[in-house]
Amino acid sequence: MSLSSMNAHKLVHLDLKGAAPRIEYLQVLFPFLKKFGATGLLVEYEDMFPYSGPLEELAQRYAYSKDNIGEFLQLAKDNCLTVIPLIQTFGHFEFVLKHEKFRSLCELEGYPSALCPSNPDSLTAISMIIDQVVDAHPAIQHLHIGGDEVYHLGVCDRCKKKMVMENLTVQQLFFSHVRAVCLYIKDKYPHLTIIMWDDMLRFLELPILAESGLGNLVEIMIWHYLPSFLLPPDIWDRFSKVFPNIWVASAFKGATGACMYATNIMYHIDNHLTWLSVLERVKSKFENIRGIAVTGWQRYDHYAVLCELLPQALPSLVTCLSVIYRGTFTADIHSHVTQQLKFQGLLPLNPFDGKDIPICDFPGSDIYTDTIELLRLESAYEDFLHSEGRLSWMNEYHMRRNFTNPMHLEALLAQAVRLLSGLKQLHKKFQTSLKAIYFPDTVDEWCSVYLNPKIEKMTDIVELARNQDRNSGLQT
């Protein structure tokens, strides 16, 4: 089954809570997305939105300006891409709760993941965020309110007291907050269709779901990123009786490990093929399957390190969009994507296989090839560090005591120097490729997390070994 045959939206998720691209990159990215069948963008601004007034401190140093948002929206319009902002309104609220001004809204003191639904100031803060985002997006028809992974709920004294006084379960406390957010939006912006994630609802029994009152307020977006589905088998029957219109969400990156930096495309192809099979089976249960959001997470939460960068994962994204559009994955589709991305040789579907660095040309392809080179260098680096020779004859303990055998050390040092030189050269290449697309904070974080520790480690080893050489009279 092809989602295109159902006239459903194909949304590309832009997770901007890490490695937000410069507007100049979006100028070449958006036409690319349109070319491969995308019809919209699910945009999670988080701290990249230009909040003002009482919310001013929520905007990070390199946040988009109001003019940038205008450019963003015009680019989307020019490429026939619907924009749906995603605003977290319950869990994943770290970018707000980390600030001293808003810490009193935490459900669990000292843990900024979720806000307290019983604190009246919580809805006030959310309302201000919603107002500013909606005001900056006058043409939108949909608003996503998040609502996923609320890990702390009903644990603070205020919530416990409310649950006792109003005879509420934890689930009903969740419903109460979501309803309050939705009713605020419905009252002030009646033209907006509200979307929320499904995971806080997916295991609830039908009577509880029906009594939640959410069926008339939201359309749920059911997310699942694994190739083999682990959703409750009766989820479609339960949801169809409460939510006549649904969305689904797959992933093209950012779903295989919080510090994974290279994308296994085949993993995500399998996820999409499974989704297409499931939707074909369950589509008759719903009035409408509105569309699919192809998510690309940039951090697992506000405090996690950056994972797979968007340009690096672009081959995965366009392959997944092609699978959605065609309803299958074939050798012809693989060949077509290869040609469109100008790969010399077939697009590798698993970057962990093979040793060659691919040659290709697409928006941000330098970051893609640099990442594959990093993958290869990291493998060589780990092999060297844990090799028997290095651990036996180039051990730091012995080198600090000038207790080494030149016969073995000389060859190991040459190997270490080559690795260090390769890492330093790759660092320079990343500096260039990243600066062309990203702001300085992203460049610094990426290099500091994924390159600098390896360079520092190899530098220490080389310097120790060279000191041995000088003391032993060897020439290096």
Short mmCIF file of N, CA and C in Angstrom, two decimals, residues 319 322-323 326-338:
data_model
loop_
_atom_site.label_atom_id
_atom_site.label_comp_id
_atom_site.label_asym_id
_atom_site.label_seq_id
_atom_site.Cartn_x
_atom_site.Cartn_y
_atom_site.Cartn_z
N THR A 319 15.24 7.87 0.89
CA THR A 319 14.90 6.48 0.62
C THR A 319 13.57 6.13 1.28
N SER A 322 10.73 7.64 -0.55
CA SER A 322 10.48 6.88 -1.77
C SER A 322 9.70 5.61 -1.47
N VAL A 323 10.02 4.95 -0.37
CA VAL A 323 9.29 3.75 0.03
C VAL A 323 7.83 4.09 0.33
N ARG A 326 6.08 4.90 -3.06
CA ARG A 326 5.89 3.77 -3.96
C ARG A 326 5.21 2.58 -3.28
N GLY A 327 5.22 2.54 -1.96
CA GLY A 327 4.58 1.45 -1.26
C GLY A 327 5.41 0.19 -1.16
N THR A 328 6.68 0.27 -1.54
CA THR A 328 7.54 -0.90 -1.51
C THR A 328 8.99 -0.45 -1.59
N PHE A 329 9.92 -1.40 -1.49
CA PHE A 329 11.32 -1.10 -1.73
C PHE A 329 11.87 -2.15 -2.68
N THR A 330 12.39 -1.67 -3.80
CA THR A 330 12.89 -2.57 -4.84
C THR A 330 14.28 -2.12 -5.28
N ALA A 331 14.89 -2.96 -6.11
CA ALA A 331 16.20 -2.61 -6.68
C ALA A 331 16.09 -1.34 -7.52
N ASP A 332 14.96 -1.15 -8.20
CA ASP A 332 14.77 0.05 -9.01
C ASP A 332 14.72 1.30 -8.14
N ILE A 333 14.04 1.22 -7.01
CA ILE A 333 13.99 2.37 -6.10
C ILE A 333 15.37 2.66 -5.54
N HIS A 334 16.09 1.62 -5.16
CA HIS A 334 17.46 1.77 -4.66
C HIS A 334 18.33 2.45 -5.71
N SER A 335 18.21 2.02 -6.94
CA SER A 335 18.99 2.60 -8.03
C SER A 335 18.60 4.05 -8.29
N HIS A 336 17.29 4.33 -8.23
CA HIS A 336 16.82 5.70 -8.46
C HIS A 336 17.35 6.66 -7.41
N VAL A 337 17.27 6.27 -6.14
CA VAL A 337 17.78 7.12 -5.06
C VAL A 337 19.28 7.31 -5.22
N THR A 338 19.97 6.25 -5.57
CA THR A 338 21.42 6.33 -5.81
C THR A 338 21.74 7.39 -6.85
#
